[in-house]
């Protein structure tokens, strides 16, 4: 467990307990969550599996008083000096460049490793550190990347593989991420001796602040790399094939495990999050797993009852039996003609009846309606309305 992990992970939040929680509370919450997310109870659900791992990791640390104290003290450190907590020279260029955080959308090259190689011999101190000893090739997970994809309605229903072009930041090829012109190497900052920070004394207080010479990098570049202007970074593009499962809905976020930025030093890839947008269909709508459809019916069909043909999405039309006296707005359910669910089963098609009032009447129709009115089935519907409206 590295200091960086400690900084990035909120174990208390993971377990849903207060920072002041007792061991008993921590254990209780862990048991509850572990049961909920246990792989045996969530077969094939990778989200649950990840949560289970998170919960276990959090419990490992918080249930051990010594490790918990260590964790608490790391978490309470001021943010500005996080890169330097390993003691001595920070060898991880990813830290120096401020890359690699979750959701950062950056792709870090193997630069940390190379800088470690370059300076490992020069700075043999900091030996007793747990995390970033000189020359240590620390495996690091790649950054998570997020992107938007717009799909036609049918593609979203059926699932589709789409190529996604990702632009991400990589180490500059020319200087291999050091920012120094080819053939030269950055110099260790003489002002801070490579620590990246300096101590200012104010009376009896000592303040640590980022070094002004090297802006916290610990290194000074005399001849900047002309390709990246000394930044050490370059922009790279790559295309990945993203499999979008059948039945995705507008606004859904899909996680594609391991499709994010590559890891460093053998670390795993980050994840790719795809924000799905679905273009509307001219006829079908969608609520949850169900498709929706509005069908116009005539007044006689609704009043007398009828068998009507309604379309289904990408399937044969089905016959719907309207009972006598079907009111406007009534919903009918056609089983299994909706969107595909995660488990492969399907939602339903919900058909809403939209009773149409004839806009033009021929003589025969007019006569029939007049007869209907006279038959008395058009009793005064509003008889009680005026009376009821007076109520306070
Ligand atoms: Zn460069
Ligand atoms: Zn410096």
Tab-separated table of C-alpha atoms and ligand atoms in Angstrom:
chain	number	residue	atom	x	y	z
A	1	UNK	CA	0.000	0.000	0.000
A	2	UNK	CA	1.659	3.223	-1.070
A	3	UNK	CA	1.382	6.702	0.321
A	4	UNK	CA	-0.241	7.716	-2.948
A	5	UNK	CA	-2.959	5.104	-2.483
A	6	UNK	CA	-3.571	6.481	0.960
A	7	UNK	CA	-3.976	9.953	-0.458
A	8	UNK	CA	-6.314	8.920	-3.225
A	9	UNK	CA	-8.553	6.564	-1.338
A	10	UNK	CA	-11.057	7.486	1.300
A	11	UNK	CA	-11.371	4.267	3.263
A	12	UNK	CA	-13.846	5.776	5.694
A	13	UNK	CA	-16.127	6.702	2.852
A	14	UNK	CA	-15.734	3.252	1.301
A	15	UNK	CA	-16.897	1.643	4.526
A	16	UNK	CA	-19.470	4.357	5.172
A	17	UNK	CA	-18.238	5.106	8.672
A	18	UNK	CA	-17.137	8.296	10.442
A	19	UNK	CA	-13.440	9.088	10.906
A	20	UNK	CA	-14.020	8.612	14.608
A	21	UNK	CA	-15.661	5.202	14.182
A	22	UNK	CA	-14.814	2.505	16.718
A	23	UNK	CA	-13.294	-0.829	15.704
A	24	UNK	CA	-16.659	-2.403	16.424
A	25	UNK	CA	-18.431	-0.043	14.013
A	26	UNK	CA	-15.806	-0.595	11.337
A	27	UNK	CA	-16.131	-4.346	11.632
A	28	UNK	CA	-19.906	-4.207	11.525
A	29	UNK	CA	-20.006	-2.030	8.423
A	30	UNK	CA	-17.365	-4.168	6.718
A	31	UNK	CA	-19.324	-7.376	7.339
A	32	UNK	CA	-22.471	-5.848	5.925
A	33	UNK	CA	-20.786	-4.543	2.770
A	34	UNK	CA	-18.671	-7.651	2.255
A	35	UNK	CA	-21.800	-9.785	2.313
A	36	UNK	CA	-23.538	-7.453	-0.127
A	37	UNK	CA	-20.717	-7.329	-2.667
A	38	UNK	CA	-19.308	-10.807	-2.239
A	39	UNK	CA	-18.467	-12.348	-5.646
A	40	UNK	CA	-20.463	-15.466	-4.796
A	41	UNK	CA	-23.575	-13.346	-4.444
A	42	UNK	CA	-22.866	-11.252	-7.546
A	43	UNK	CA	-21.748	-13.707	-10.201
A	44	UNK	CA	-20.126	-11.919	-13.132
A	45	UNK	CA	-20.887	-8.446	-11.826
A	46	UNK	CA	-17.550	-6.647	-12.139
A	47	UNK	CA	-18.809	-3.531	-10.360
A	48	UNK	CA	-19.662	-5.594	-7.320
A	49	UNK	CA	-16.317	-7.341	-7.547
A	50	UNK	CA	-14.496	-4.002	-7.565
A	51	UNK	CA	-16.540	-2.772	-4.638
A	52	UNK	CA	-15.740	-5.961	-2.761
A	53	UNK	CA	-12.030	-5.400	-3.306
A	54	UNK	CA	-12.303	-1.758	-2.232
A	55	UNK	CA	-14.183	-2.687	0.902
A	56	UNK	CA	-11.653	-5.395	1.782
A	57	UNK	CA	-8.733	-3.048	1.225
A	58	UNK	CA	-10.331	-0.356	3.377
A	59	UNK	CA	-10.993	-2.860	6.138
A	60	UNK	CA	-7.429	-4.196	6.010
A	61	UNK	CA	-6.113	-0.739	6.789
A	62	UNK	CA	-8.724	0.599	9.180
A	63	UNK	CA	-9.001	-2.566	11.258
A	64	UNK	CA	-5.295	-2.418	12.041
A	65	UNK	CA	-4.787	0.403	14.567
A	66	UNK	CA	-1.190	0.972	13.524
A	67	UNK	CA	-1.980	1.182	9.819
A	68	UNK	CA	-5.050	3.279	10.537
A	69	UNK	CA	-2.903	5.818	12.412
A	70	UNK	CA	-0.455	5.888	9.553
A	71	UNK	CA	-3.311	6.378	7.083
A	72	UNK	CA	-4.853	9.169	9.130
A	73	UNK	CA	-1.563	11.014	9.374
A	74	UNK	CA	-0.865	10.738	5.646
A	75	UNK	CA	-4.363	12.000	4.883
A	76	UNK	CA	-3.921	15.012	7.130
A	77	UNK	CA	-0.805	16.222	5.342
A	78	UNK	CA	-1.039	19.461	3.377
A	79	UNK	CA	-1.694	18.824	-0.300
A	80	UNK	CA	1.280	20.690	-1.680
A	81	UNK	CA	3.943	18.210	-0.655
A	82	UNK	CA	2.355	14.950	-1.526
A	83	UNK	CA	4.941	13.980	-4.091
A	84	UNK	CA	7.760	14.185	-1.598
A	85	UNK	CA	6.517	12.044	1.211
A	86	UNK	CA	8.662	9.099	0.289
A	87	UNK	CA	11.615	11.017	1.668
A	88	UNK	CA	14.402	12.175	-0.554
A	89	UNK	CA	14.179	12.612	-4.278
A	90	UNK	CA	10.856	11.930	-5.965
A	91	UNK	CA	11.686	9.547	-8.756
A	92	UNK	CA	8.278	9.235	-10.225
A	93	UNK	CA	7.995	11.693	-13.082
A	94	UNK	CA	4.262	11.083	-13.149
A	95	UNK	CA	4.083	12.832	-9.814
A	96	UNK	CA	6.329	15.631	-10.984
A	97	UNK	CA	4.138	16.362	-13.940
A	98	UNK	CA	1.000	16.078	-11.916
A	99	UNK	CA	-0.343	13.348	-14.154
A	100	UNK	CA	-2.041	10.103	-13.642
A	101	UNK	CA	-4.809	10.998	-11.250
A	102	UNK	CA	-8.146	9.262	-11.764
A	103	UNK	CA	-10.258	10.944	-14.366
A	104	UNK	CA	-7.373	13.071	-15.501
A	105	UNK	CA	-7.610	11.765	-19.020
A	106	UNK	CA	-3.882	11.726	-19.419
A	107	UNK	CA	-1.646	8.987	-20.574
A	108	UNK	CA	1.655	8.709	-18.854
A	109	UNK	CA	4.613	7.162	-20.531
A	110	UNK	CA	7.319	5.167	-18.896
A	111	UNK	CA	9.215	8.285	-17.994
A	112	UNK	CA	9.313	7.666	-14.270
A	113	UNK	CA	11.247	4.525	-14.771
A	114	UNK	CA	13.809	6.185	-16.974
A	115	UNK	CA	14.396	9.081	-14.637
A	116	UNK	CA	14.796	6.554	-11.880
A	117	UNK	CA	17.462	4.851	-13.956
A	118	UNK	CA	19.196	8.110	-14.759
A	119	UNK	CA	19.416	9.388	-11.245
A	120	UNK	CA	19.195	6.261	-9.218
A	121	UNK	CA	22.952	6.147	-8.830
A	122	UNK	CA	23.337	9.819	-8.114
A	123	UNK	CA	20.950	9.936	-5.239
A	124	UNK	CA	21.417	6.912	-3.161
A	125	UNK	CA	19.610	8.363	-0.195
A	126	UNK	CA	16.066	7.814	0.854
A	127	UNK	CA	16.846	4.160	1.252
A	128	UNK	CA	14.408	3.394	4.002
A	129	UNK	CA	11.279	4.426	2.146
A	130	UNK	CA	8.408	2.095	1.672
A	131	UNK	CA	7.200	3.396	-1.611
A	132	UNK	CA	9.597	5.066	-4.003
A	133	UNK	CA	13.123	3.980	-3.427
A	134	UNK	CA	15.655	4.947	-6.082
A	135	UNK	CA	15.340	2.846	-9.161
A	136	UNK	CA	12.155	1.226	-7.927
A	137	UNK	CA	9.854	0.445	-10.797
A	138	UNK	CA	6.594	1.201	-9.176
A	139	UNK	CA	3.676	-0.238	-11.064
A	140	UNK	CA	0.931	2.252	-11.512
A	141	UNK	CA	-2.568	1.933	-12.872
A	142	UNK	CA	-3.331	4.023	-15.938
A	143	UNK	CA	-5.736	6.946	-15.757
A	144	UNK	CA	-9.469	6.561	-16.316
A	145	UNK	CA	-10.685	8.173	-19.502
A	146	UNK	CA	-14.147	9.487	-20.308
A	147	UNK	CA	-15.756	10.020	-23.690
A	148	UNK	CA	-19.174	10.588	-25.315
A	149	UNK	CA	-20.780	8.342	-27.928
A	150	UNK	CA	-23.998	9.095	-29.805
A	151	UNK	CA	-25.914	6.086	-31.146
A	152	UNK	CA	-28.955	5.732	-33.391
A	153	UNK	CA	-31.911	4.258	-31.513
A	154	UNK	CA	-31.622	0.833	-33.140
A	155	UNK	CA	-27.913	0.476	-32.437
A	156	UNK	CA	-28.505	1.215	-28.793
A	157	UNK	CA	-31.242	-1.435	-28.702
A	158	UNK	CA	-29.182	-4.111	-30.423
A	159	UNK	CA	-25.710	-3.351	-29.103
A	160	UNK	CA	-22.837	-2.313	-31.306
A	161	UNK	CA	-19.065	-2.108	-31.452
A	162	UNK	CA	-17.884	1.428	-32.095
A	163	UNK	CA	-14.377	2.677	-32.755
A	164	UNK	CA	-13.468	5.389	-30.282
A	165	UNK	CA	-10.550	7.666	-30.956
A	166	UNK	CA	-8.872	8.777	-27.770
A	167	UNK	CA	-6.509	11.676	-27.520
A	168	UNK	CA	-4.281	11.509	-24.533
A	169	UNK	CA	-1.123	12.907	-23.160
A	170	UNK	CA	2.021	10.827	-23.428
A	171	UNK	CA	5.667	11.395	-22.659
A	172	UNK	CA	7.425	13.301	-25.445
A	173	UNK	CA	9.242	10.829	-27.691
A	174	UNK	CA	12.194	13.084	-28.370
A	175	UNK	CA	13.189	13.751	-24.773
A	176	UNK	CA	11.463	10.703	-23.314
A	177	UNK	CA	9.525	12.901	-20.962
A	178	UNK	CA	12.445	14.651	-19.333
A	179	UNK	CA	11.877	17.990	-21.101
A	180	UNK	CA	15.583	18.237	-21.855
A	181	UNK	CA	17.004	18.440	-25.397
A	182	UNK	CA	18.104	15.078	-26.813
A	183	UNK	CA	21.589	14.230	-25.601
A	184	UNK	CA	21.258	16.311	-22.452
A	185	UNK	CA	19.710	15.471	-19.110
A	186	UNK	CA	17.984	17.710	-16.590
A	187	UNK	CA	20.131	18.924	-13.762
A	188	UNK	CA	19.158	18.488	-10.158
A	189	UNK	CA	17.887	21.799	-8.856
A	190	UNK	CA	20.703	23.384	-6.822
A	191	UNK	CA	18.289	25.498	-4.823
A	192	UNK	CA	16.293	22.645	-3.299
A	193	UNK	CA	18.756	19.835	-3.986
A	194	UNK	CA	16.101	17.914	-5.806
A	195	UNK	CA	13.503	17.848	-3.070
A	196	UNK	CA	11.219	20.244	-4.957
A	197	UNK	CA	10.495	22.320	-1.893
A	198	UNK	CA	12.309	24.788	0.275
A	199	UNK	CA	11.950	25.766	3.883
A	200	UNK	CA	11.366	29.368	4.809
A	201	UNK	CA	11.873	30.389	8.411
A	202	UNK	CA	9.456	32.826	9.941
A	203	UNK	CA	10.536	33.414	13.502
A	204	UNK	CA	10.309	30.066	15.196
A	205	UNK	CA	8.127	28.534	12.464
A	206	UNK	CA	9.484	26.758	9.448
A	207	UNK	CA	7.308	26.771	6.324
A	208	UNK	CA	7.752	24.404	3.459
A	209	UNK	CA	6.798	25.670	0.048
A	210	UNK	CA	7.411	24.583	-3.550
A	211	UNK	CA	10.862	25.526	-4.781
A	212	UNK	CA	10.829	28.735	-6.843
A	213	UNK	CA	13.763	27.700	-9.022
A	214	UNK	CA	12.292	24.440	-10.310
A	215	UNK	CA	8.606	24.987	-9.492
A	216	UNK	CA	8.551	21.858	-7.402
A	217	UNK	CA	9.997	19.545	-10.045
A	218	UNK	CA	13.319	19.083	-8.318
A	219	UNK	CA	14.986	19.316	-11.727
A	220	UNK	CA	16.224	22.168	-13.864
A	221	UNK	CA	16.428	21.915	-17.655
A	222	UNK	CA	19.190	24.011	-19.247
A	223	UNK	CA	18.486	23.102	-22.888
A	224	UNK	CA	14.765	22.541	-23.324
A	225	UNK	CA	13.614	19.900	-25.768
A	226	UNK	CA	12.592	21.720	-28.981
A	227	UNK	CA	9.849	19.196	-29.760
A	228	UNK	CA	7.791	19.712	-26.602
A	229	UNK	CA	9.269	23.078	-25.566
A	230	UNK	CA	10.541	21.498	-22.391
A	231	UNK	CA	7.193	20.305	-21.110
A	232	UNK	CA	8.145	16.640	-21.560
A	233	UNK	CA	4.663	15.920	-22.811
A	234	UNK	CA	3.214	15.075	-26.182
A	235	UNK	CA	-0.243	14.305	-27.487
A	236	UNK	CA	-0.940	10.861	-28.800
A	237	UNK	CA	-4.056	9.323	-30.332
A	238	UNK	CA	-5.223	5.747	-30.322
A	239	UNK	CA	-8.361	4.047	-31.471
A	240	UNK	CA	-10.047	1.348	-29.455
A	241	UNK	CA	-13.021	-0.811	-30.313
A	242	UNK	CA	-15.640	-0.322	-27.649
A	243	UNK	CA	-18.377	-2.930	-27.282
A	244	UNK	CA	-21.632	-1.241	-26.309
A	245	UNK	CA	-24.084	-3.794	-24.854
A	246	UNK	CA	-27.607	-4.192	-26.208
A	247	UNK	CA	-30.244	-2.114	-24.478
A	248	UNK	CA	-28.178	0.882	-23.399
A	249	UNK	CA	-30.260	3.944	-22.657
A	250	UNK	CA	-29.734	7.630	-23.251
A	251	UNK	CA	-27.723	9.161	-20.434
A	252	UNK	CA	-26.236	5.857	-19.304
A	253	UNK	CA	-22.559	5.647	-18.451
A	254	UNK	CA	-20.776	2.466	-19.450
A	255	UNK	CA	-17.530	1.348	-17.920
A	256	UNK	CA	-15.175	-0.592	-20.147
A	257	UNK	CA	-12.641	-2.160	-17.865
A	258	UNK	CA	-9.021	-1.851	-18.921
A	259	UNK	CA	-9.750	0.337	-21.961
A	260	UNK	CA	-8.427	3.533	-20.369
A	261	UNK	CA	-4.909	4.896	-20.404
A	262	UNK	CA	-2.075	2.352	-20.236
A	263	UNK	CA	-0.466	1.798	-16.849
A	264	UNK	CA	3.089	2.573	-15.976
A	265	UNK	CA	5.812	0.067	-15.225
A	266	UNK	CA	3.572	-2.894	-15.809
A	267	UNK	CA	0.585	-1.432	-13.982
A	268	UNK	CA	-2.898	-2.214	-15.328
A	269	UNK	CA	-4.762	-0.014	-17.786
A	270	UNK	CA	-7.280	2.454	-16.424
A	271	UNK	CA	-10.945	2.205	-17.345
A	272	UNK	CA	-12.839	3.908	-20.115
A	273	UNK	CA	-16.157	5.519	-19.269
A	274	UNK	CA	-18.488	6.028	-22.219
A	275	UNK	CA	-21.365	8.467	-21.842
A	276	UNK	CA	-24.141	7.179	-24.069
A	277	UNK	CA	-26.417	9.473	-26.008
A	278	UNK	CA	-29.234	7.873	-27.988
A	279	UNK	CA	-30.912	9.623	-30.880
A	280	UNK	CA	-34.705	9.457	-30.583
A	281	UNK	CA	-36.789	7.134	-32.791
A	282	UNK	CA	-39.665	8.664	-34.770
A	283	UNK	CA	-42.187	6.165	-33.362
A	284	UNK	CA	-40.816	4.347	-30.323
A	285	UNK	CA	-39.866	5.901	-27.028
A	286	UNK	CA	-38.227	4.377	-24.019
A	287	UNK	CA	-38.758	4.315	-20.260
A	288	UNK	CA	-36.346	2.076	-18.402
A	289	UNK	CA	-36.392	-1.364	-19.998
A	290	UNK	CA	-39.735	-0.748	-21.678
A	291	UNK	CA	-40.393	0.717	-25.086
A	292	UNK	CA	-43.333	3.045	-25.483
A	293	UNK	CA	-45.621	3.574	-28.445
A	294	UNK	CA	-48.672	5.772	-28.930
A	295	UNK	CA	-51.302	4.464	-31.371
A	296	UNK	CA	-54.206	6.483	-32.706
A	297	UNK	CA	-57.599	4.735	-32.560
A	298	UNK	CA	-60.949	5.976	-33.803
A	299	UNK	CA	-63.807	6.849	-31.491
A	300	UNK	CA	-65.885	3.844	-32.654
A	301	UNK	CA	-62.903	1.493	-32.131
A	302	UNK	CA	-62.497	2.720	-28.576
A	303	UNK	CA	-66.222	2.746	-27.832
A	304	UNK	CA	-67.177	-0.554	-29.469
A	305	UNK	CA	-63.917	-2.401	-28.940
A	306	UNK	CA	-61.640	-3.572	-31.761
A	307	UNK	CA	-58.648	-5.659	-32.712
A	308	UNK	CA	-55.879	-3.393	-33.952
A	309	UNK	CA	-52.450	-4.119	-35.414
A	310	UNK	CA	-49.556	-2.373	-33.710
A	311	UNK	CA	-45.902	-2.390	-34.806
A	312	UNK	CA	-43.125	-3.739	-32.571
A	313	UNK	CA	-39.530	-2.646	-32.737
A	314	UNK	CA	-37.714	-4.717	-35.387
A	315	UNK	CA	-40.341	-7.462	-35.113
A	316	UNK	CA	-43.646	-8.543	-36.598
A	317	UNK	CA	-46.671	-6.381	-35.769
A	318	UNK	CA	-48.893	-7.802	-33.034
A	319	UNK	CA	-52.666	-7.729	-32.652
A	320	UNK	CA	-53.985	-5.805	-29.687
A	321	UNK	CA	-57.519	-6.396	-28.439
A	322	UNK	CA	-59.203	-3.181	-27.300
A	323	UNK	CA	-62.142	-3.934	-25.033
A	324	UNK	CA	-65.425	-2.116	-25.411
A	325	UNK	CA	-65.291	1.316	-23.817
A	326	UNK	CA	-61.511	1.765	-23.906
A	327	UNK	CA	-60.783	5.244	-22.551
A	328	UNK	CA	-58.336	7.630	-24.137
A	329	UNK	CA	-54.830	7.220	-22.672
A	330	UNK	CA	-55.274	3.599	-21.576
A	331	UNK	CA	-52.019	1.638	-21.626
A	332	UNK	CA	-51.618	-1.915	-22.917
A	333	UNK	CA	-48.618	-4.118	-22.342
A	334	UNK	CA	-47.064	-6.318	-25.016
A	335	UNK	CA	-44.771	-8.671	-23.089
A	336	UNK	CA	-41.132	-9.121	-24.098
A	337	UNK	CA	-41.057	-6.566	-26.903
A	338	UNK	CA	-39.005	-3.959	-25.040
A	339	UNK	CA	-35.291	-3.288	-24.598
A	340	UNK	CA	-32.748	-5.946	-23.690
A	341	UNK	CA	-31.840	-5.990	-19.991
A	342	UNK	CA	-28.406	-6.670	-18.553
A	343	UNK	CA	-29.346	-10.288	-17.866
A	344	UNK	CA	-30.463	-10.824	-21.455
A	345	UNK	CA	-34.218	-10.804	-20.752
A	346	UNK	CA	-36.386	-8.159	-22.355
A	347	UNK	CA	-38.654	-5.406	-21.165
A	348	UNK	CA	-42.160	-4.833	-22.534
A	349	UNK	CA	-43.767	-2.641	-25.149
A	350	UNK	CA	-46.214	-0.204	-23.553
A	351	UNK	CA	-48.895	0.898	-25.986
A	352	UNK	CA	-50.892	4.039	-25.186
A	353	UNK	CA	-54.229	4.539	-26.884
A	354	UNK	CA	-54.826	7.972	-28.398
A	355	UNK	CA	-58.523	8.331	-29.268
A	356	UNK	CA	-59.042	10.573	-32.278
A	357	UNK	CA	-62.044	12.816	-32.671
A	358	UNK	CA	-63.161	12.966	-36.303
A	359	UNK	CA	-62.327	16.333	-37.848
A	360	UNK	CA	-64.666	15.954	-40.836
A	361	UNK	CA	-68.046	14.273	-40.847
A	362	UNK	CA	-70.008	13.116	-43.820
A	363	UNK	CA	-73.807	13.079	-43.624
A	364	UNK	CA	-73.977	9.457	-42.582
A	365	UNK	CA	-71.477	9.875	-39.773
A	366	UNK	CA	-73.143	13.052	-38.583
A	367	UNK	CA	-76.509	11.309	-38.499
A	368	UNK	CA	-75.049	8.419	-36.514
A	369	UNK	CA	-73.559	10.759	-33.949
A	370	UNK	CA	-76.761	12.712	-33.571
A	371	UNK	CA	-78.495	9.407	-32.956
A	372	UNK	CA	-75.897	8.553	-30.350
A	373	UNK	CA	-76.521	11.844	-28.592
A	374	UNK	CA	-80.243	11.270	-28.610
A	375	UNK	CA	-79.865	7.731	-27.329
A	376	UNK	CA	-79.081	9.122	-23.908
A	377	UNK	CA	-75.619	7.565	-23.567
A	378	UNK	CA	-74.421	11.156	-23.622
A	379	UNK	CA	-76.085	11.922	-20.254
A	380	UNK	CA	-75.030	15.213	-18.749
A	381	UNK	CA	-71.489	14.436	-17.606
A	382	UNK	CA	-71.167	17.803	-15.924
A	383	UNK	CA	-74.319	17.576	-13.860
A	384	UNK	CA	-72.519	17.586	-10.521
A	385	UNK	CA	-69.530	19.601	-11.600
A	386	UNK	CA	-70.915	23.056	-10.954
A	387	UNK	CA	-72.173	21.966	-7.566
A	388	UNK	CA	-68.872	20.352	-6.589
A	389	UNK	CA	-66.928	23.378	-7.761
A	390	UNK	CA	-68.629	25.509	-5.091
A	391	UNK	CA	-67.136	23.409	-2.327
A	392	UNK	CA	-64.550	25.134	-0.203
B	1	LIG	ZN1	10.438	16.694	-25.475
B	2	LIG	ZN1	14.250	23.370	-6.793
